[in-house]
Amino acid sequence: MRNDAASETLEDDLLDLVAEEGMIERAALDREANLADLNIASADFIMILMAIEEKYGVYISVDNEVADLQTVQDLLTVASKKIREKSEA
Amino acid sequence: MSLPRVVITGAGAFSPCGAGVASLWDAARDGVSAAREVLFSAIAEQRVTRAAAISAEFYEANAGDTVKPRMQDRVTGFALIAAAEAVAQAGLNEADFGGACGVIVGSGFGGADTLDENYLKFAAHTYGAGLTRMDAMAVPKIMTNAAASWISMTYGARGPLYCNSTACSSASQSIGLAFQLIRAGAMTRCITGGTEACVVPGVFRAWEALRVLTPDQCRPFSRDRNGMMLGEGAGILIVETLEAAEARGAEPLAEIVGYGTTSDAGDLLRPDPEGAASAMRRALAEAGIGAREIGYVNAHGTGTIANDVSETQAMRAVFGDVFDGLAVSSTKPIHGHALGAAGALETIIALEALRSRTAPPSLNFNEMDPAIGFTPVHGSAQDFEQDYVLSNSFAFGGINASLILGAAGRL
């Protein structure tokens, strides 16, 4: 069973990472914000995915997993799912 | 005075499908993919393992006497192999080169293998693994213009020499620039195209890091597409004025009738359909033909979500009512995405498609994507009747290039 507190912490850590790599002010980073509205260029988005790979050892492809993402929360959900899958494997 | 007409009189290809235009075209027409498993011991945790690569054995078996491995990276070797075929088909003699003949051969990465190997040696030396002798010829092997320069030296082509390095549009823009410079009177004849030898560990890992490679199969325009597959190789064309070709009794294979190139001036990586559409429109306008006169489009069709949606929007905007009946395919699942050589290999496929009035299939197409709303030629090749074909190349950096070829029978 999923530990909700641990999951929440993981998503918070991921938010820090998105803010840093996407060069967005952490306080301004709303989970429900639309990714398209955050002015994250395609290159910044790839830096976010690269940082997730470095920190958590999970590879997230642009086309496979994140092509249909709309909001910041969508990204957090995909990333934390991959990270949990890896730690449980 | 009207502008000179520019024709193609020779073509050469060295690709993962084999040596020669015939092997590339046969594979494209029959839907036979050169994709295979490619494993690099230098990549600790390789995520993607498929590419259309040219093996060291196959390269060496085809290198012949003109290739000098001590002086040349494989990117130059590939180009020289393709150039020899093109020159032979065009029937060029020593007197046909000289100052009237230019060379415009593009490449995205240049001597990637040499660069990769020497960085590793440099790192090993710097970070304690002992002294390793670096390649003293590293610089002239790596420089992006090496292939173009070796072609000019091999044949004595003393006209203008350019190396166009615009990522995936390198080759299409090279051919387009050759067309424009011949029309402008800067040269009579040109050896043009593109070459790429990028399936080496460092470049492969860099592409993996960009996260646009498919982990399984390249499926352009298909709903289940999930990325592109790297390829490599070289495609070379001999282009010249119709007058010069006729004067030496050469038979044109086709005419280059239109070239359009534009830049998005937008996002570095995300394509803009308007930029792509404007390149196609310019090419059609220069050719002086309507959209319905195009019988086949060799799409850029990388198999990434973003390219295929953008390119389809662009084609729909340009072709309008005609689009739904148009034969479109991407041949990248067959020869891979050869980056700086892509436009040359694909223009050669478009040339052979035109000569045989046969549109090759898009391999691995499974299901129409509602976000795209069209079905490319798939399953098997399809006949067409028109006298014109179009080939698209779009590059990171927002560079769009479209070439239109017209059938030799119209001349």
Coordinates of C-alpha atoms in Angstrom, one line a residue:
Chain A
M1 CA 0.0 0.0 0.0
R2 CA 1.2 3.5 -0.8
N3 CA 2.4 5.6 2.0
D4 CA 0.6 8.9 1.4
A5 CA 3.0 11.0 3.6
A6 CA 6.1 9.6 1.7
S7 CA 4.3 10.2 -1.6
E8 CA 3.6 13.8 -0.6
T9 CA 7.2 14.4 0.4
L10 CA 8.4 12.9 -2.9
E11 CA 6.1 15.2 -4.9
D12 CA 7.3 18.2 -2.9
D13 CA 10.9 17.3 -3.7
L14 CA 10.0 17.0 -7.3
L15 CA 8.3 20.4 -7.2
D16 CA 11.6 21.8 -5.9
L17 CA 13.4 20.2 -8.8
V18 CA 10.9 21.5 -11.4
A19 CA 11.2 25.0 -10.0
E20 CA 15.0 24.9 -10.1
E21 CA 15.4 23.3 -13.5
G22 CA 12.5 25.1 -15.1
M23 CA 13.8 28.4 -13.6
I24 CA 10.4 29.2 -12.1
E25 CA 10.0 30.7 -8.7
R26 CA 9.1 27.9 -6.3
A27 CA 6.3 30.0 -4.6
A28 CA 4.7 30.7 -8.0
L29 CA 4.7 27.0 -8.9
D30 CA 1.1 25.9 -8.5
R31 CA 0.4 22.2 -9.0
E32 CA -2.7 22.9 -11.0
A33 CA -0.9 25.3 -13.3
N34 CA -1.0 24.5 -16.9
L35 CA 2.5 23.6 -18.1
A36 CA 2.0 25.5 -21.3
D37 CA 1.4 28.7 -19.3
L38 CA 4.6 28.5 -17.2
N39 CA 6.8 29.6 -20.1
I40 CA 8.8 26.4 -19.8
A41 CA 10.6 26.0 -23.1
S42 CA 11.1 22.6 -24.6
A43 CA 14.7 22.7 -23.6
D44 CA 13.9 23.5 -20.0
F45 CA 11.4 20.6 -19.9
I46 CA 14.2 18.2 -21.0
M47 CA 16.4 19.5 -18.3
I48 CA 13.7 18.7 -15.8
L49 CA 13.5 15.1 -17.1
M50 CA 17.3 14.8 -17.1
A51 CA 17.5 16.0 -13.5
I52 CA 14.9 13.4 -12.5
E53 CA 17.0 10.8 -14.2
E54 CA 20.1 12.0 -12.3
K55 CA 18.4 12.2 -8.9
Y56 CA 16.1 9.2 -9.0
G57 CA 17.6 6.9 -11.8
V58 CA 14.4 6.8 -13.8
Y59 CA 14.3 7.5 -17.5
I60 CA 11.2 9.4 -18.7
S61 CA 10.9 9.8 -22.5
V62 CA 9.4 12.9 -24.0
D63 CA 7.1 10.9 -26.3
N64 CA 6.2 7.8 -24.3
E65 CA 5.1 9.2 -21.0
V66 CA 4.8 13.0 -21.1
A67 CA 3.4 13.9 -24.5
D68 CA -0.2 14.4 -23.1
L69 CA 0.6 16.1 -19.8
Q70 CA -1.4 19.3 -19.1
T71 CA -0.6 20.4 -15.6
V72 CA 2.3 20.4 -13.2
Q73 CA 0.4 17.8 -11.1
D74 CA 0.2 15.5 -14.2
L75 CA 4.0 15.7 -14.4
L76 CA 4.4 15.0 -10.7
T77 CA 2.1 12.0 -10.9
V78 CA 4.0 10.4 -13.9
A79 CA 7.4 11.0 -12.3
S80 CA 6.5 9.8 -8.8
K81 CA 4.8 6.7 -10.3
K82 CA 8.0 5.9 -12.2
I83 CA 10.1 6.5 -9.1
R84 CA 7.9 4.3 -6.9
E85 CA 8.0 1.5 -9.5
K86 CA 11.7 1.6 -9.5
S87 CA 12.1 1.5 -5.7
E88 CA 9.6 -1.3 -5.5
A89 CA 11.3 -3.3 -8.3
Chain B
M1 CA 16.9 36.1 -69.7
S2 CA 15.3 33.1 -68.0
L3 CA 17.0 31.2 -65.2
P4 CA 18.8 28.1 -66.2
R5 CA 17.0 24.8 -65.5
V6 CA 18.8 22.5 -63.0
V7 CA 18.8 18.8 -63.4
I8 CA 20.0 15.8 -61.4
T9 CA 22.3 13.5 -63.5
G10 CA 23.7 11.2 -60.9
A11 CA 22.9 9.9 -57.4
G12 CA 24.8 7.9 -54.9
A13 CA 23.8 6.5 -51.5
F14 CA 25.6 4.6 -48.8
S15 CA 23.2 3.7 -46.0
P16 CA 22.3 1.1 -43.4
C17 CA 20.2 -0.5 -46.2
G18 CA 23.3 -1.2 -48.2
A19 CA 25.7 0.3 -50.7
G20 CA 24.1 2.1 -53.7
V21 CA 20.9 3.9 -54.5
A22 CA 19.3 0.6 -55.7
S23 CA 19.7 -1.0 -52.2
L24 CA 18.2 2.1 -50.5
W25 CA 15.3 2.3 -53.0
D26 CA 14.6 -1.4 -52.9
A27 CA 14.4 -1.4 -49.1
A28 CA 12.2 1.7 -49.1
R29 CA 9.8 0.4 -51.8
D30 CA 9.6 -3.1 -50.3
G31 CA 9.4 -1.8 -46.7
V32 CA 12.5 -3.6 -45.4
S33 CA 14.0 -1.9 -42.3
A34 CA 17.7 -1.8 -41.6
A35 CA 16.9 -1.3 -37.8
R36 CA 18.9 -3.6 -35.6
E37 CA 20.1 -3.9 -32.0
V38 CA 23.1 -1.6 -31.3
L39 CA 24.9 -2.0 -28.0
F40 CA 27.7 0.2 -26.8
S41 CA 30.0 -1.0 -24.0
A42 CA 30.9 2.7 -23.3
I43 CA 27.3 3.5 -22.2
A44 CA 26.8 2.2 -18.6
E45 CA 23.1 2.1 -18.6
Q46 CA 21.9 2.1 -22.2
R47 CA 18.1 2.9 -22.4
V48 CA 17.6 2.7 -26.1
T49 CA 19.2 -0.2 -28.1
R50 CA 17.9 0.1 -31.7
A51 CA 19.3 2.1 -34.6
A52 CA 19.9 1.8 -38.3
A53 CA 23.7 1.7 -38.2
I54 CA 26.5 1.0 -40.7
S55 CA 28.8 -1.7 -39.2
A56 CA 32.5 -1.3 -39.3
E57 CA 32.8 -4.5 -41.4
F58 CA 30.4 -3.2 -44.0
Y59 CA 32.1 0.2 -44.2
E60 CA 35.5 -1.4 -44.6
A61 CA 34.2 -3.8 -47.3
N62 CA 32.9 -0.8 -49.3
A63 CA 35.6 1.8 -48.6
G64 CA 37.7 1.0 -51.7
D65 CA 40.8 3.0 -52.7
T66 CA 39.4 6.5 -52.3
V67 CA 38.9 6.3 -48.5
K68 CA 41.9 7.0 -46.3
P69 CA 40.9 6.0 -42.7
R70 CA 44.1 7.5 -41.3
M71 CA 43.1 10.9 -42.6
Q72 CA 39.3 10.6 -42.6
D73 CA 36.6 9.9 -40.2
R74 CA 33.9 7.5 -41.3
V75 CA 31.6 10.5 -42.0
T76 CA 34.0 11.4 -44.9
G77 CA 34.3 7.8 -46.0
F78 CA 30.5 7.4 -46.3
A79 CA 30.4 10.6 -48.4
L80 CA 33.2 9.5 -50.7
I81 CA 31.6 6.1 -51.3
A82 CA 28.3 7.8 -52.2
A83 CA 30.1 10.4 -54.4
A84 CA 31.8 7.7 -56.4
E85 CA 28.5 6.2 -57.3
A86 CA 26.9 9.6 -58.2
V87 CA 29.9 10.7 -60.3
A88 CA 29.9 7.3 -62.2
Q89 CA 26.2 7.5 -62.9
A90 CA 26.5 11.1 -64.1
G91 CA 29.3 10.0 -66.4
L92 CA 31.6 12.9 -65.4
N93 CA 35.1 13.1 -66.7
E94 CA 38.1 15.1 -65.4
A95 CA 37.2 18.0 -67.6
D96 CA 33.7 18.2 -66.1
F97 CA 35.0 19.3 -62.7
G98 CA 37.5 22.2 -62.4
G99 CA 36.3 25.7 -61.6
A100 CA 32.8 25.2 -62.9
C101 CA 32.0 22.4 -60.4
G102 CA 31.3 23.2 -56.8
V103 CA 30.8 21.0 -53.8
I104 CA 28.1 21.6 -51.2
V105 CA 27.9 18.7 -48.7
G106 CA 26.3 19.1 -45.3
S107 CA 26.7 17.3 -42.0
G108 CA 25.2 17.7 -38.6
F109 CA 27.9 16.2 -36.4
G110 CA 30.9 16.0 -38.7
G111 CA 33.6 13.5 -37.5
A112 CA 31.6 12.3 -34.5
D113 CA 33.5 9.0 -34.1
T114 CA 36.9 10.7 -34.0
L115 CA 35.6 13.4 -31.6
D116 CA 34.2 10.8 -29.3
E117 CA 37.2 8.6 -29.3
N118 CA 39.6 11.5 -28.7
Y119 CA 37.6 13.0 -25.9
L120 CA 37.7 9.6 -24.2
K121 CA 41.5 9.5 -24.7
F122 CA 41.8 13.0 -23.5
A123 CA 39.7 12.3 -20.4
A124 CA 41.6 9.2 -19.6
H125 CA 44.8 11.1 -19.8
T126 CA 43.6 14.1 -17.8
Y127 CA 41.8 12.1 -15.1
G128 CA 44.6 9.6 -14.4
A129 CA 44.4 6.5 -16.6
G130 CA 47.8 7.2 -18.0
L131 CA 49.1 8.8 -21.1
T132 CA 47.2 7.9 -24.2
R133 CA 48.3 9.1 -27.6
M134 CA 45.6 11.2 -29.2
D135 CA 45.0 11.2 -33.0
A136 CA 47.2 13.9 -34.5
M137 CA 44.7 14.2 -37.3
A138 CA 41.7 14.7 -35.0
V139 CA 41.0 18.3 -36.1
P140 CA 41.0 17.7 -39.8
K141 CA 39.0 14.5 -39.3
I142 CA 36.4 16.1 -37.1
M143 CA 35.8 19.4 -38.9
T144 CA 32.3 19.4 -40.4
N145 CA 33.5 20.4 -43.9
A146 CA 36.0 17.5 -44.1
A147 CA 33.7 15.4 -46.3
A148 CA 33.0 18.3 -48.7
S149 CA 36.7 19.1 -48.9
W150 CA 37.8 15.5 -49.5
I151 CA 35.2 15.3 -52.3
S152 CA 36.6 18.4 -54.0
M153 CA 40.2 17.1 -53.6
T154 CA 39.3 13.6 -55.0
Y155 CA 37.6 15.0 -58.1
G156 CA 39.4 18.3 -58.6
A157 CA 36.2 20.3 -58.2
R158 CA 37.5 23.9 -57.8
G159 CA 34.3 25.9 -57.7
P160 CA 32.5 27.1 -54.6
L161 CA 32.6 24.8 -51.6
Y162 CA 30.2 25.0 -48.7
C163 CA 29.4 22.8 -45.8
N164 CA 25.9 23.5 -44.5
S165 CA 25.5 22.3 -40.9
T166 CA 21.8 22.8 -40.0
A167 CA 21.1 19.6 -38.1
C168 CA 18.4 17.6 -39.8
S169 CA 18.0 20.1 -42.6
S170 CA 21.7 20.1 -43.6
A171 CA 21.4 17.9 -46.7
S172 CA 18.1 19.4 -48.0
Q173 CA 19.5 22.9 -47.6
S174 CA 22.7 21.8 -49.3
I175 CA 20.9 20.5 -52.3
G176 CA 18.7 23.6 -52.3
L177 CA 21.7 25.9 -52.1
A178 CA 23.3 24.1 -55.0
F179 CA 20.1 24.6 -57.0
Q180 CA 20.1 28.3 -56.2
L181 CA 23.8 28.9 -56.8
I182 CA 23.6 27.1 -60.2
R183 CA 20.6 29.2 -61.1
A184 CA 22.5 32.3 -60.0
G185 CA 25.4 31.5 -62.3
A186 CA 28.0 30.9 -59.5
M187 CA 28.7 27.4 -60.9
T188 CA 27.5 25.1 -63.6
R189 CA 27.6 21.8 -61.8
C190 CA 27.7 20.7 -58.1
I191 CA 28.4 17.6 -56.1
T192 CA 25.9 18.0 -53.3
G193 CA 24.1 16.2 -50.5
G194 CA 24.8 15.2 -46.9
T195 CA 26.7 12.8 -44.8
E196 CA 26.4 11.6 -41.2
A197 CA 28.2 9.0 -39.1
C198 CA 26.5 9.6 -35.8
V199 CA 25.8 6.1 -34.4
V200 CA 28.8 6.3 -32.0
P201 CA 28.5 6.1 -28.1
G202 CA 28.8 9.8 -27.2
V203 CA 26.3 11.0 -29.8
F204 CA 23.9 8.1 -29.2
R205 CA 23.9 8.8 -25.4
A206 CA 23.4 12.5 -26.1
W207 CA 20.3 11.7 -28.2
E208 CA 19.1 9.3 -25.5
A209 CA 19.5 12.2 -23.0
L210 CA 17.2 14.3 -25.2
R211 CA 14.6 11.6 -24.7
V212 CA 13.2 11.6 -28.2
L213 CA 14.4 8.1 -29.3
T214 CA 11.9 5.3 -29.4
P215 CA 12.6 2.3 -27.1
D216 CA 11.1 -0.1 -29.6
Q217 CA 10.0 0.9 -33.2
C218 CA 9.8 4.1 -35.2
R219 CA 6.2 4.5 -36.3
P220 CA 5.7 7.8 -38.1
F221 CA 2.2 9.2 -38.0
S222 CA 0.8 6.2 -36.2
R223 CA -1.2 6.7 -33.0
D224 CA 1.2 4.5 -31.0
R225 CA 4.3 6.3 -32.2
N226 CA 6.8 7.0 -29.4
G227 CA 9.9 8.5 -30.9
M228 CA 12.5 8.5 -33.6
M229 CA 15.3 6.0 -34.5
L230 CA 18.8 7.1 -35.3
G231 CA 20.3 6.3 -38.7
E232 CA 23.4 7.3 -40.6
G233 CA 24.9 7.3 -44.1
A234 CA 25.5 9.6 -47.0
G235 CA 23.5 10.7 -50.0
I236 CA 25.2 12.6 -52.9
L237 CA 23.6 14.1 -56.1
I238 CA 25.3 15.5 -59.2
V239 CA 23.2 18.6 -60.2
E240 CA 24.0 20.8 -63.2
T241 CA 22.4 23.0 -65.7
L242 CA 20.2 21.3 -68.2
E243 CA 22.3 22.9 -70.9
A244 CA 25.6 21.5 -69.5
A245 CA 24.0 18.1 -69.1
E246 CA 22.8 18.1 -72.7
A247 CA 26.2 19.4 -74.0
R248 CA 28.0 16.4 -72.6
G249 CA 25.2 14.0 -73.6
A250 CA 24.1 13.1 -70.1
E251 CA 20.6 12.0 -69.4
P252 CA 18.8 13.9 -66.6
L253 CA 17.2 11.7 -64.0
A254 CA 14.9 14.5 -62.9
E255 CA 14.8 18.3 -62.6
I256 CA 14.9 20.3 -59.4
V257 CA 12.0 22.7 -59.8
G258 CA 11.5 24.3 -56.4
Y259 CA 13.1 24.9 -53.1
G260 CA 11.7 26.6 -50.1
T261 CA 13.4 27.2 -46.8
T262 CA 12.3 29.2 -43.8
S263 CA 13.0 29.4 -40.1
D264 CA 10.5 29.3 -37.2
A265 CA 12.3 31.9 -35.0
G266 CA 10.4 30.3 -32.2
D267 CA 11.3 27.4 -30.0
L268 CA 14.6 25.6 -30.4
L269 CA 13.2 22.1 -30.4
R270 CA 9.4 22.4 -30.8
P271 CA 8.4 22.7 -34.5
D272 CA 6.0 25.3 -35.7
P273 CA 3.5 24.2 -38.4
E274 CA 3.5 27.6 -40.0
G275 CA 7.2 27.5 -40.6
A276 CA 7.0 24.1 -42.3
A277 CA 4.0 25.2 -44.3
S278 CA 5.7 28.3 -45.5
A279 CA 8.7 26.3 -46.8
M280 CA 6.4 24.0 -48.8
R281 CA 4.5 27.0 -50.2
R282 CA 7.7 28.7 -51.3
A283 CA 8.9 25.5 -53.0
L284 CA 5.5 25.2 -54.8
A285 CA 5.5 28.8 -55.8
E286 CA 9.0 28.5 -57.3
A287 CA 8.1 25.4 -59.1
G288 CA 5.0 27.2 -60.5
I289 CA 2.8 24.3 -59.9
G290 CA -0.4 23.6 -57.8
A291 CA -0.6 21.3 -54.9
R292 CA -2.6 18.7 -56.8
E293 CA 0.4 18.3 -59.2
I294 CA 2.4 16.7 -56.4
G295 CA 2.1 12.9 -56.6
Y296 CA 4.1 11.9 -53.5
V297 CA 5.5 13.6 -50.4
N298 CA 8.5 12.1 -48.6
A299 CA 7.7 13.5 -45.2
H300 CA 10.2 14.4 -42.5
G301 CA 8.1 12.1 -40.4
T302 CA 10.4 11.4 -37.5
G303 CA 7.9 9.4 -35.5
T304 CA 8.0 11.8 -32.6
I305 CA 4.7 13.1 -31.2
A306 CA 5.6 16.7 -31.9
N307 CA 7.0 16.5 -35.5
D308 CA 4.2 14.4 -36.9
V309 CA 1.4 16.5 -35.5
S310 CA 3.1 19.7 -36.7
E311 CA 4.1 18.4 -40.2
T312 CA 0.5 17.1 -40.7
Q313 CA -1.0 20.5 -39.8
A314 CA 1.5 22.1 -42.2
M315 CA 0.7 19.7 -45.1
R316 CA -3.0 20.1 -44.5
A317 CA -2.7 23.8 -44.7
V318 CA -0.7 23.7 -47.9
F319 CA -2.5 20.9 -49.7
G320 CA -6.0 21.8 -48.6
D321 CA -8.7 19.6 -50.3
V322 CA -6.1 17.6 -52.1
F323 CA -4.4 16.4 -48.9
D324 CA -6.7 13.5 -48.1
G325 CA -5.9 11.8 -51.5
L326 CA -2.2 12.6 -51.4
A327 CA 0.4 9.8 -51.1
V328 CA 2.6 10.7 -48.1
S329 CA 5.0 8.5 -46.3
S330 CA 8.0 8.7 -44.0
T331 CA 10.8 6.2 -44.9
K332 CA 12.7 6.8 -41.6
P333 CA 11.7 3.5 -40.1
I334 CA 13.6 1.9 -43.0
H335 CA 16.9 3.8 -43.0
G336 CA 16.6 5.6 -39.7
H337 CA 16.9 9.3 -39.1
A338 CA 20.2 10.1 -40.7
L339 CA 20.2 13.7 -39.4
G340 CA 22.6 15.7 -41.6
A341 CA 22.3 13.1 -44.4
A342 CA 18.5 12.6 -44.0
G343 CA 17.5 15.1 -46.6
A344 CA 19.9 13.6 -49.2
L345 CA 18.9 10.0 -48.6
E346 CA 15.2 11.0 -48.7
T347 CA 15.5 13.2 -51.8
I348 CA 17.1 10.2 -53.5
I349 CA 14.2 8.0 -52.4
A350 CA 11.8 10.7 -53.7
L351 CA 13.8 10.8 -57.0
E352 CA 13.4 7.0 -57.4
A353 CA 9.8 7.2 -56.4
L354 CA 9.2 9.8 -59.1
R355 CA 11.1 7.8 -61.7
S356 CA 9.0 4.7 -61.0
R357 CA 5.8 6.6 -60.0
T358 CA 5.8 4.5 -56.9
A359 CA 5.2 5.9 -53.3
P360 CA 7.0 3.8 -50.8
P361 CA 5.2 2.8 -47.6
S362 CA 5.5 4.2 -44.1
L363 CA 6.6 1.1 -42.1
N364 CA 5.1 0.2 -38.7
F365 CA 2.0 2.3 -39.2
N366 CA -0.7 0.7 -37.0
E367 CA -3.5 3.1 -36.4
M368 CA -4.6 6.6 -37.4
D369 CA -4.0 9.1 -34.7
P370 CA -7.1 11.3 -34.1
A371 CA -4.7 14.2 -33.4
I372 CA -3.4 13.8 -36.9
G373 CA -6.4 12.6 -38.8
F374 CA -4.6 11.1 -41.8
T375 CA -3.3 7.8 -43.0
P376 CA 0.1 7.6 -44.8
V377 CA 0.9 5.1 -47.5
H378 CA 1.4 1.9 -45.5
G379 CA 1.4 -1.8 -45.9
S380 CA 2.8 -1.7 -49.4
A381 CA 3.9 0.8 -52.0
Q382 CA 1.3 2.7 -54.0
D383 CA 1.3 4.0 -57.6
F384 CA 0.8 7.7 -58.5
E385 CA 0.6 9.5 -61.8
Q386 CA 1.8 13.0 -61.3
D387 CA 5.1 14.4 -62.5
Y388 CA 6.3 16.0 -59.2
V389 CA 7.4 14.8 -55.8
L390 CA 8.2 16.8 -52.7
S391 CA 10.7 16.0 -49.9
N392 CA 10.6 17.7 -46.5
S393 CA 13.3 18.2 -43.9
F394 CA 12.8 20.0 -40.6
A395 CA 15.5 20.7 -38.1
F396 CA 16.1 21.6 -34.4
G397 CA 16.7 25.3 -34.4
G398 CA 13.4 25.7 -36.4
I399 CA 14.8 25.2 -39.9
N400 CA 12.5 24.0 -42.6
A401 CA 13.5 22.9 -46.1
S402 CA 11.3 21.6 -48.9
L403 CA 12.5 20.4 -52.3
I404 CA 10.4 19.6 -55.3
L405 CA 11.6 17.4 -58.2
G406 CA 10.0 17.2 -61.6
A407 CA 10.1 14.2 -63.9
A408 CA 12.7 14.1 -66.6
G409 CA 10.0 13.3 -69.2
R410 CA 8.8 16.9 -69.0
L411 CA 12.1 18.3 -70.2

